[in-house]
Coordinates of C-alpha atoms in Angstrom, one line a residue:
M1 CA 291.2 118.4 134.1
R2 CA 292.5 117.3 130.1
R3 CA 291.0 121.5 129.1
V4 CA 293.0 122.9 132.1
A5 CA 295.9 121.7 131.2
L6 CA 296.0 122.6 128.1
S7 CA 295.4 125.6 129.0
A8 CA 298.3 126.0 130.5
L9 CA 300.2 124.5 128.2
L10 CA 299.4 126.6 126.4
V11 CA 300.4 129.1 128.2
V12 CA 303.8 127.9 128.7
A13 CA 304.2 127.9 124.9
A14 CA 303.0 131.5 125.2
A15 CA 305.6 132.7 127.2
S16 CA 308.0 130.7 125.6
A17 CA 307.3 131.8 122.1
S18 CA 307.5 135.7 124.1
T19 CA 311.1 135.2 125.2
A20 CA 312.2 133.7 122.4
E21 CA 310.6 136.7 121.2
E22 CA 312.8 138.9 123.5
S23 CA 315.5 136.5 123.3
K24 CA 316.0 136.6 119.1
P25 CA 319.4 136.7 117.7
E26 CA 320.5 140.1 115.6
F27 CA 321.7 139.3 111.7
K28 CA 325.1 140.7 111.3
P29 CA 326.9 140.9 108.3
T30 CA 330.1 138.5 107.6
T31 CA 333.8 139.0 107.4
I32 CA 334.2 136.4 105.2
K33 CA 335.3 137.3 101.7
A34 CA 334.3 135.3 98.2
P35 CA 334.0 136.0 94.5
F36 CA 331.0 136.9 94.8
L37 CA 328.8 137.1 98.5
E38 CA 325.5 138.0 98.8
Q39 CA 323.5 138.4 102.1
F40 CA 321.2 141.2 100.7
T41 CA 322.0 144.1 102.5
D42 CA 320.8 147.7 102.6
D43 CA 323.2 147.6 99.9
W44 CA 321.5 145.0 97.1
S45 CA 320.0 147.2 94.5
E46 CA 323.1 148.3 93.4
R47 CA 324.3 145.0 92.6
W48 CA 321.0 143.3 91.4
T49 CA 319.2 144.3 88.3
P50 CA 315.6 143.1 87.6
S51 CA 315.0 142.2 84.0
E52 CA 312.8 143.8 81.7
A53 CA 313.0 141.8 78.9
T54 CA 310.1 140.0 76.7
K55 CA 310.2 136.4 76.2
K56 CA 308.5 134.6 73.1
T57 CA 307.2 131.0 73.4
P58 CA 308.5 128.4 70.8
V59 CA 306.2 129.7 67.9
G60 CA 307.4 133.5 68.4
S61 CA 303.5 133.6 68.1
E62 CA 302.8 135.4 71.4
T63 CA 305.1 137.4 74.4
F64 CA 305.0 137.7 77.5
S65 CA 307.1 139.5 80.6
Y66 CA 309.4 138.9 83.4
V67 CA 306.5 140.3 85.7
G68 CA 307.4 138.9 88.6
K69 CA 308.1 141.2 91.3
W70 CA 311.6 141.1 93.5
E71 CA 311.5 142.5 97.1
V72 CA 314.1 142.2 100.3
E73 CA 312.3 141.9 103.6
D74 CA 312.4 139.7 106.4
P75 CA 310.9 136.1 105.9
I76 CA 307.5 135.7 106.7
D77 CA 308.4 133.4 110.5
S78 CA 311.7 135.5 111.0
V79 CA 313.7 134.3 113.8
I80 CA 316.8 136.1 113.3
E81 CA 316.3 140.3 113.8
G82 CA 317.1 142.0 110.6
D83 CA 318.0 138.9 108.7
K84 CA 316.0 140.0 104.9
G85 CA 316.3 137.8 101.8
L86 CA 315.4 138.4 98.2
V87 CA 311.8 137.0 97.5
A88 CA 310.3 136.1 94.2
K89 CA 306.6 137.7 95.4
T90 CA 304.3 136.9 92.6
K91 CA 302.3 134.0 91.9
A92 CA 301.8 132.6 88.7
A93 CA 304.7 134.7 87.0
H94 CA 308.0 134.8 85.6
H95 CA 310.9 136.1 88.0
A96 CA 314.2 137.0 86.4
I97 CA 317.0 139.3 88.1
S98 CA 320.7 139.4 88.0
A99 CA 323.8 140.6 89.3
P100 CA 327.3 140.8 87.6
F101 CA 330.8 139.7 89.5
E102 CA 333.8 141.9 90.0
H103 CA 335.7 139.4 88.5
A104 CA 335.3 136.7 86.4
L105 CA 335.7 132.6 87.8
D106 CA 337.8 131.3 87.0
F107 CA 337.7 126.9 88.2
S108 CA 339.7 125.5 85.9
D109 CA 342.4 124.6 88.7
K110 CA 340.1 126.1 91.5
P111 CA 337.6 124.4 92.9
L112 CA 334.3 125.9 92.0
V113 CA 331.9 126.2 95.5
V114 CA 328.0 127.4 94.9
Q115 CA 326.1 127.3 98.2
Y116 CA 322.5 129.4 99.1
E117 CA 319.7 129.4 101.0
V118 CA 316.2 128.5 99.9
K119 CA 313.0 128.9 101.7
Y120 CA 309.5 127.9 100.2
Q121 CA 307.3 130.4 103.3
K122 CA 304.0 129.0 100.8
G123 CA 304.9 125.7 100.1
G124 CA 305.6 124.2 97.7
N125 CA 303.3 124.0 94.7
C126 CA 304.9 124.4 91.2
G127 CA 308.2 126.7 91.9
G128 CA 311.8 126.9 90.8
G129 CA 314.3 127.9 93.2
Y130 CA 317.9 127.4 90.9
L131 CA 320.6 130.0 90.3
K132 CA 322.0 130.2 86.8
L133 CA 325.8 130.9 86.9
L134 CA 325.8 132.9 83.3
E135 CA 328.5 133.3 81.2
D136 CA 331.3 135.5 81.5
G137 CA 330.6 138.5 78.9
F138 CA 327.0 138.0 79.4
Q139 CA 327.1 139.5 83.1
T140 CA 326.0 143.0 82.1
A141 CA 323.0 141.8 80.1
G142 CA 321.2 143.4 83.7
K143 CA 317.8 144.6 82.4
E144 CA 317.5 142.2 78.6
F145 CA 318.5 138.9 80.9
S146 CA 315.9 136.1 80.3
D147 CA 316.1 132.8 79.2
K148 CA 318.6 133.3 76.6
T149 CA 321.2 134.2 77.8
P150 CA 323.8 131.5 78.0
W151 CA 324.8 130.1 81.0
T152 CA 327.5 128.3 82.2
I153 CA 325.8 125.8 85.5
M154 CA 322.7 125.6 86.6
F155 CA 322.4 124.9 90.0
G156 CA 319.2 124.5 93.0
P157 CA 316.0 123.2 93.8
D158 CA 313.0 122.7 91.2
L159 CA 308.9 122.1 92.2
T160 CA 307.6 120.2 89.3
C161 CA 305.0 119.5 90.4
P162 CA 304.7 116.9 91.8
G163 CA 307.8 116.0 92.9
T164 CA 311.3 118.0 93.9
K165 CA 314.2 117.5 92.6
V166 CA 318.3 119.2 93.0
H167 CA 319.2 120.1 89.4
F168 CA 323.0 120.1 88.5
I169 CA 323.0 121.1 84.6
F170 CA 326.8 122.5 82.9
R171 CA 326.7 123.3 79.2
H172 CA 329.3 121.4 77.6
Q173 CA 331.1 123.4 74.3
N174 CA 331.5 120.8 71.2
P175 CA 335.4 121.5 70.1
K176 CA 334.7 120.1 66.8
T177 CA 331.9 122.3 65.7
G178 CA 331.7 124.9 68.6
E179 CA 328.2 124.2 69.5
F180 CA 327.0 124.2 73.1
E181 CA 325.3 121.2 74.6
E182 CA 323.0 121.2 78.3
K183 CA 324.7 117.6 80.3
H184 CA 322.0 116.6 82.8
L185 CA 322.9 115.6 86.3
K186 CA 321.4 111.2 85.9
L187 CA 320.2 110.9 89.5
P188 CA 319.7 114.5 90.8
P189 CA 318.8 114.6 94.4
K190 CA 314.9 114.4 95.6
P191 CA 314.8 115.9 98.7
S192 CA 311.7 116.9 101.1
I193 CA 311.2 120.4 100.7
E194 CA 308.7 122.3 103.7
K195 CA 308.2 125.3 104.3
L196 CA 311.6 125.9 106.4
T197 CA 314.9 126.9 104.7
N198 CA 317.5 124.5 103.1
L199 CA 320.7 125.1 102.4
Y200 CA 321.9 123.9 98.9
T201 CA 325.7 123.4 97.9
L202 CA 327.6 122.8 95.0
I203 CA 331.3 121.7 95.1
V204 CA 333.1 120.8 91.3
H205 CA 336.6 120.0 91.5
P206 CA 339.4 120.6 88.5
N207 CA 340.1 116.6 88.6
N208 CA 335.9 116.6 87.3
T209 CA 334.5 115.4 90.3
Y210 CA 331.9 117.0 92.1
D211 CA 329.9 116.7 95.2
V212 CA 325.8 117.7 95.8
L213 CA 324.8 118.8 99.4
F214 CA 321.2 119.1 100.8
N215 CA 321.3 120.6 104.4
G216 CA 324.8 120.0 104.5
E217 CA 324.8 116.2 103.8
S218 CA 326.3 114.6 100.8
H219 CA 323.7 113.6 98.2
N220 CA 325.4 113.0 94.8
L221 CA 329.6 112.6 94.3
G222 CA 330.5 111.5 90.9
N223 CA 332.0 112.3 88.3
L224 CA 331.1 114.7 85.1
L225 CA 333.1 111.8 82.8
E226 CA 329.8 109.1 84.0
D227 CA 326.9 110.3 85.8
F228 CA 325.5 113.5 82.9
A229 CA 323.3 112.3 80.3
P230 CA 323.9 113.0 77.2
A231 CA 327.5 111.8 77.6
V232 CA 330.2 114.7 77.2
N233 CA 332.5 112.0 74.9
P234 CA 330.1 111.1 72.0
P235 CA 331.0 107.2 71.7
K236 CA 333.6 106.0 69.3
E237 CA 331.8 104.2 67.1
I238 CA 328.7 104.7 65.1
D239 CA 326.1 102.1 63.7
D240 CA 326.5 102.5 60.1
P241 CA 324.1 104.1 58.6
E242 CA 323.9 102.3 55.2
D243 CA 324.1 99.2 56.4
T244 CA 321.2 97.0 55.6
K245 CA 320.2 93.7 56.1
P246 CA 320.6 91.2 53.7
E247 CA 317.6 89.6 52.2
D248 CA 318.5 86.1 53.5
W249 CA 319.6 86.8 56.9
V250 CA 317.8 84.5 59.2
D251 CA 316.7 85.7 62.6
T252 CA 313.7 83.7 63.6
K253 CA 314.9 82.2 66.4
R254 CA 312.3 79.0 66.5
I255 CA 310.4 76.9 63.9
A256 CA 307.9 75.0 64.2
D257 CA 309.1 71.0 63.3
P258 CA 309.4 70.5 59.5
D259 CA 309.6 66.9 59.9
A260 CA 306.9 66.2 62.6
K261 CA 303.9 65.2 61.6
K262 CA 300.0 64.9 63.5
P263 CA 299.5 61.5 64.7
D264 CA 297.0 58.9 63.4
D265 CA 294.8 59.0 65.9
W266 CA 294.8 62.4 66.8
D267 CA 291.0 63.7 65.7
E268 CA 290.6 67.3 66.0
E269 CA 286.3 67.0 65.7
A270 CA 286.4 65.3 68.6
P271 CA 284.2 67.8 70.8
Y272 CA 285.0 69.4 73.9
E273 CA 281.9 68.2 75.6
I274 CA 279.6 65.1 74.8
V275 CA 276.0 64.3 76.7
D276 CA 276.7 62.4 79.9
T277 CA 275.1 59.0 79.1
D278 CA 275.0 58.0 82.9
A279 CA 273.8 60.4 84.3
V280 CA 269.8 59.8 85.7
K281 CA 266.7 62.7 86.6
P282 CA 267.1 62.8 89.8
E283 CA 264.1 61.6 92.0
G284 CA 261.7 64.4 92.6
W285 CA 262.1 66.1 89.8
L286 CA 258.8 67.9 88.4
E287 CA 259.6 67.5 84.8
D288 CA 255.7 68.9 84.2
E289 CA 255.9 71.4 86.3
L290 CA 257.5 75.3 84.6
E291 CA 260.1 76.7 86.6
F292 CA 258.7 80.3 86.3
V293 CA 254.9 81.3 86.1
P294 CA 253.0 83.7 85.8
D295 CA 252.4 86.5 89.4
P296 CA 248.9 85.2 91.3
D297 CA 249.0 88.4 93.1
A298 CA 249.9 90.3 90.0
E299 CA 246.8 93.1 89.2
K300 CA 246.3 95.0 86.0
P301 CA 246.7 98.6 86.4
E302 CA 244.1 100.7 85.9
E303 CA 245.2 103.1 83.4
W304 CA 246.6 100.1 81.1
D305 CA 244.9 100.3 77.5
D306 CA 244.8 96.7 76.0
E307 CA 244.0 98.8 73.2
E308 CA 246.6 101.5 73.1
D309 CA 249.1 99.6 75.4
G310 CA 248.2 95.4 74.2
D311 CA 247.0 92.7 76.2
W312 CA 248.2 93.2 79.4
I313 CA 250.8 90.1 80.8
A314 CA 251.6 89.3 84.4
P315 CA 255.1 89.2 85.0
T316 CA 256.4 86.1 86.2
V317 CA 258.0 84.8 89.9
R318 CA 259.5 81.3 90.4
N319 CA 257.5 78.1 90.7
P320 CA 257.3 77.9 95.1
K321 CA 256.7 74.2 93.7
C322 CA 260.0 74.3 92.2
D323 CA 261.6 75.5 95.8
D324 CA 261.5 72.4 97.4
A325 CA 261.7 69.9 94.5
A326 CA 265.2 68.4 92.7
G327 CA 264.2 70.9 89.8
C328 CA 261.5 72.0 86.8
G329 CA 261.3 71.6 84.0
E330 CA 262.2 69.3 81.1
W331 CA 265.1 67.2 82.5
K332 CA 268.2 66.4 80.2
Q333 CA 271.0 65.0 80.7
P334 CA 274.3 67.1 81.3
Y335 CA 277.4 67.5 79.7
K336 CA 280.4 66.6 80.5
P337 CA 284.6 66.9 79.5
N338 CA 285.3 64.9 76.4
P339 CA 287.7 62.1 77.3
L340 CA 288.8 61.7 73.6
Y341 CA 289.1 65.7 73.1
K342 CA 292.8 66.7 71.8
G343 CA 292.1 70.1 69.9
K344 CA 293.4 71.4 66.8
W345 CA 297.2 69.4 66.5
Y346 CA 300.3 71.9 66.3
A347 CA 303.5 71.1 65.0
P348 CA 306.2 71.2 68.2
M349 CA 308.9 74.4 68.0
I350 CA 312.8 73.5 67.3
D351 CA 315.3 75.6 67.1
N352 CA 315.7 77.0 63.8
P353 CA 319.1 74.8 61.9
A354 CA 319.8 78.2 59.7
Y355 CA 319.0 80.8 62.7
I356 CA 322.6 83.2 61.8
G357 CA 321.5 85.7 65.1
E358 CA 319.9 88.7 65.7
W359 CA 321.4 91.1 62.9
A360 CA 323.1 94.9 64.0
P361 CA 324.6 96.9 61.2
R362 CA 327.9 97.3 61.0
K363 CA 330.4 99.4 63.4
I364 CA 331.6 102.0 61.9
D365 CA 334.1 105.4 63.2
N366 CA 332.4 108.1 64.6
P367 CA 332.9 111.0 62.3
D368 CA 332.0 113.0 65.3
Y369 CA 333.9 111.8 67.9
F370 CA 336.1 113.8 70.1
E371 CA 337.8 112.9 73.8
D372 CA 337.3 115.8 76.7
L373 CA 338.9 114.4 79.8
T374 CA 338.9 117.4 81.6
P375 CA 335.6 119.0 81.3
V376 CA 335.6 120.7 83.8
K377 CA 339.1 122.8 82.2
T378 CA 337.2 123.6 79.3
L379 CA 333.7 125.1 80.9
K380 CA 333.3 129.0 80.2
P381 CA 334.3 131.1 83.0
I382 CA 331.3 132.7 85.5
G383 CA 330.8 135.9 84.9
G384 CA 327.6 136.9 86.9
V385 CA 325.0 134.5 89.2
G386 CA 321.0 134.9 88.0
I387 CA 317.8 134.2 88.7
E388 CA 315.6 133.2 85.8
L389 CA 312.0 130.9 87.0
W390 CA 308.6 130.7 86.4
T391 CA 306.8 130.1 89.5
M392 CA 303.2 129.4 90.6
T393 CA 304.7 129.8 94.1
E394 CA 304.8 133.1 95.9
D395 CA 306.9 134.4 98.1
I396 CA 310.7 131.8 97.7
L397 CA 312.8 133.4 99.4
F398 CA 316.9 133.6 98.7
D399 CA 320.0 134.3 100.7
N400 CA 323.3 134.2 101.7
I401 CA 324.8 133.2 97.9
Y402 CA 328.1 132.3 98.1
I403 CA 329.8 131.6 95.0
G404 CA 333.6 131.0 95.1
H405 CA 336.5 128.3 95.7
S406 CA 336.9 127.6 99.4
V407 CA 334.6 125.0 100.6
E408 CA 335.6 126.1 104.3
D409 CA 334.3 129.3 104.0
A410 CA 331.7 128.2 102.5
K411 CA 330.8 126.4 105.6
A412 CA 331.8 129.0 107.8
L413 CA 329.2 131.2 106.2
A414 CA 326.8 128.6 106.7
A415 CA 327.5 128.0 110.1
E416 CA 326.9 131.6 110.5
S417 CA 324.0 131.8 109.4
F418 CA 322.2 128.8 108.3
D419 CA 323.3 126.5 111.5
V420 CA 322.0 129.4 113.7
K421 CA 318.9 130.0 111.8
K422 CA 317.5 126.1 111.1
P423 CA 317.5 124.8 114.3
L424 CA 315.2 128.1 115.4
E425 CA 313.0 127.2 112.9
D426 CA 312.5 124.1 113.8
S427 CA 311.9 125.1 117.6
A428 CA 309.1 127.9 116.4
K429 CA 307.4 125.1 114.2
K430 CA 307.2 122.5 116.6
A431 CA 305.8 125.1 119.6
N432 CA 303.4 126.8 116.2
I433 CA 301.7 122.5 116.1
V434 CA 301.6 122.7 120.5
E435 CA 299.8 125.2 120.1
N436 CA 297.8 124.0 117.4
D437 CA 297.0 121.0 118.9
V438 CA 295.6 122.6 122.2
E439 CA 293.6 124.6 120.0
D440 CA 292.6 121.7 118.3
E441 CA 291.7 119.8 121.3
Q442 CA 289.3 122.5 122.7
V443 CA 286.8 121.3 119.7
S444 CA 285.4 118.6 120.1
F445 CA 284.2 115.6 118.1
K446 CA 280.6 116.1 119.0
D447 CA 281.0 119.8 118.9
D448 CA 282.4 119.7 115.2
P449 CA 283.0 116.2 113.5
V450 CA 284.8 117.4 110.7
S451 CA 287.4 120.6 111.9
F452 CA 287.7 118.0 115.0
I453 CA 289.0 115.1 112.2
R454 CA 290.7 117.5 109.7
G455 CA 292.9 119.0 112.5
K456 CA 294.0 115.5 113.9
V457 CA 295.1 114.8 110.6
F458 CA 296.8 118.1 109.1
N459 CA 298.7 118.5 112.8
F460 CA 300.0 114.5 112.5
V461 CA 301.5 115.1 108.7
E462 CA 303.2 118.3 110.3
D463 CA 304.6 116.2 112.7
V464 CA 305.5 113.4 109.8
K465 CA 307.9 116.3 109.3
I466 CA 309.6 116.8 111.1
D467 CA 309.9 113.2 113.1
P468 CA 307.9 110.3 111.6
I469 CA 308.7 108.3 115.1
Q470 CA 307.1 111.1 117.4
A471 CA 304.7 111.1 114.9
F472 CA 303.4 107.9 115.4
K473 CA 303.3 108.0 119.3
N474 CA 301.7 111.0 120.4
Q475 CA 298.9 110.6 117.9
P476 CA 298.8 106.5 117.0
E477 CA 295.0 106.7 116.9
T478 CA 295.1 109.4 113.9
G479 CA 298.6 107.4 112.4
A480 CA 296.0 104.1 112.7
G481 CA 293.1 105.2 110.6
L482 CA 295.8 106.9 107.7
A483 CA 297.3 104.2 107.5
L484 CA 294.1 102.0 107.0
G485 CA 292.8 104.3 104.8
L486 CA 295.5 104.0 102.0
L487 CA 294.9 100.1 102.5
T488 CA 291.5 100.2 102.0
F489 CA 292.0 102.3 99.1
F490 CA 295.1 100.4 97.4
G491 CA 293.0 97.2 97.9
M492 CA 289.5 99.2 96.2
L493 CA 292.3 99.8 93.1
G494 CA 293.4 96.5 93.1
V495 CA 289.9 95.1 93.1
L496 CA 289.4 97.1 89.7
F497 CA 291.9 96.8 88.1
G498 CA 292.7 92.6 88.6
L499 CA 295.0 92.4 90.6
I500 CA 293.3 91.0 93.7
G501 CA 292.0 87.6 92.7
A502 CA 293.5 88.0 89.3
Q503 CA 294.1 84.0 88.8
Q504 CA 291.0 82.6 90.7
K505 CA 288.7 80.5 88.6
P506 CA 284.7 82.2 89.0
I507 CA 283.1 79.6 91.9
T508 CA 279.6 79.0 90.7
K509 CA 276.9 76.7 92.4
S510 CA 274.1 75.0 91.2
T511 CA 270.8 74.5 92.8
K512 CA 270.8 71.3 91.3
K513 CA 273.6 68.3 90.8
T514 CA 272.8 67.6 87.5
D515 CA 270.9 70.6 85.7
A516 CA 271.8 70.2 82.1
P517 CA 273.6 72.6 80.7
V518 CA 272.1 75.2 78.4
P519 CA 274.5 76.9 75.2
D520 CA 275.8 79.8 77.6
D521 CA 276.6 77.4 80.6
K522 CA 278.5 75.3 77.9
A523 CA 280.3 78.4 76.2
A524 CA 281.3 79.9 79.8
K525 CA 283.0 76.7 80.5
A526 CA 284.7 76.3 77.9
K527 CA 286.3 79.7 78.3
T528 CA 287.0 78.9 81.7
D529 CA 289.1 75.2 80.8
A530 CA 292.3 75.5 79.9
E531 CA 292.2 74.3 76.2
P532 CA 295.3 71.0 76.2
T533 CA 298.3 72.1 73.9
A534 CA 301.0 70.7 72.5
V535 CA 304.8 70.4 74.1
A536 CA 306.8 71.9 71.9
G537 CA 310.1 71.2 73.5
D538 CA 312.5 72.8 75.7
E539 CA 314.6 76.2 74.6
K540 CA 318.1 76.4 73.8
T541 CA 320.6 79.0 75.7
E542 CA 320.3 82.5 74.0
T543 CA 322.7 83.0 70.7
P544 CA 324.6 86.6 71.1
V545 CA 324.5 89.0 68.4
K546 CA 326.6 88.6 65.2
K547 CA 327.0 91.6 63.7
R548 CA 328.8 91.9 60.2
K549 CA 332.1 92.8 59.9

């Protein structure tokens, strides 16, 4: 009955997929205008130029070229008829391609809006998906476009093996030296990226505020003067590099009390343990019996040669007479803790009366100081857009690139493209999961246990990416199994590194209460028992750092 129901479900899913194929929406170029808007229509090659530059290693001893191939083609899983995108085709290769603007884009008094789609069609495995907004004057680099081509802003996703983050970096020019320095967003967004299309949006306002959005939702909202490292403006004061700590500067906060004296009754030589003179030999102790005796059942091997191998000696076994007795062998009084033991005496610690404080060099005016309170207005205008990246993942697709000044137009473009595409991709993925579930159900655990379990786990992971709660509802046994497996794994790690039970003392069990400890026993006991220490007194409140004037 279950197989029949599943087969019927598969038929319904196939019929739904066929209906979706027939009713697939058709791509229509947008009528929205912008300084730069790219949907990779048939004339795309008139705007974009693949790089033929040669890239050198930092030491210059080896060269390699941008051999990654670019194609404009339909997505592997297309949901909109005729909606093509720019695809980085080559695995484990450097890719570079660029397109110039008709006019340089100055955003000193207007918002800068950058928005585009990226789809990691084969999944993520070390691959960049970011854009470089090229500095005006270098947009015509064309075939020479490379990692050395100056850019103003870099924005977009990057799979960093492992991990994901969305870059937002801008190049700021030092007004005193003329040198450029990259300013990186301190806490970049780290969204989850699957094989579906995702939308990335950057908005930079003339008042130095910015917003980074992922699929239309804001993830980072802040200020260029506060959220980037290194900071746009250097500190007004710096440590004097020529200032050194005086030889008589005292920065030792606590010292041994020089007036303290060891008490007259303090015996440092008293042993930690002494013989328990009150202990008596237990009744039934077999002092004339050895604990281990030669094995009476052992026989010398036939191949044993006394001349070559020496005299044969039978292996020993525990004396069976000792099993029912209090003990065997010579009895000695055991050791016990010495009540007079005090250990080595140390003077208690006190606050150092000569303590001055933690030393720090004096501050001087920073000769390189400048103040740029409007970095947006000083950033170089943009003359083009480039994609220059290394990737271990092939078939990364870029589409619907908007670079302009209108937040509303960017949203309108997303409504025409991404907002239509995303739900269709989600539905197609869910239908694919249902179909895979049906196929997996046809493989029983009895017939192929490995494939059965693997299919269950893979389907559960795919469901979690879409809806974690629903995934646990659909496959509670798989979720519980994976959770138990993770707990077991971390528990084993905890035991391995001493995280579990690290504070417990070892529990030892003796077969007799009054066995005399051997030297090894005493050494182990000395290590496990805490040794008394002298009281050092209470700590005082931290003294603030003092600086020389």
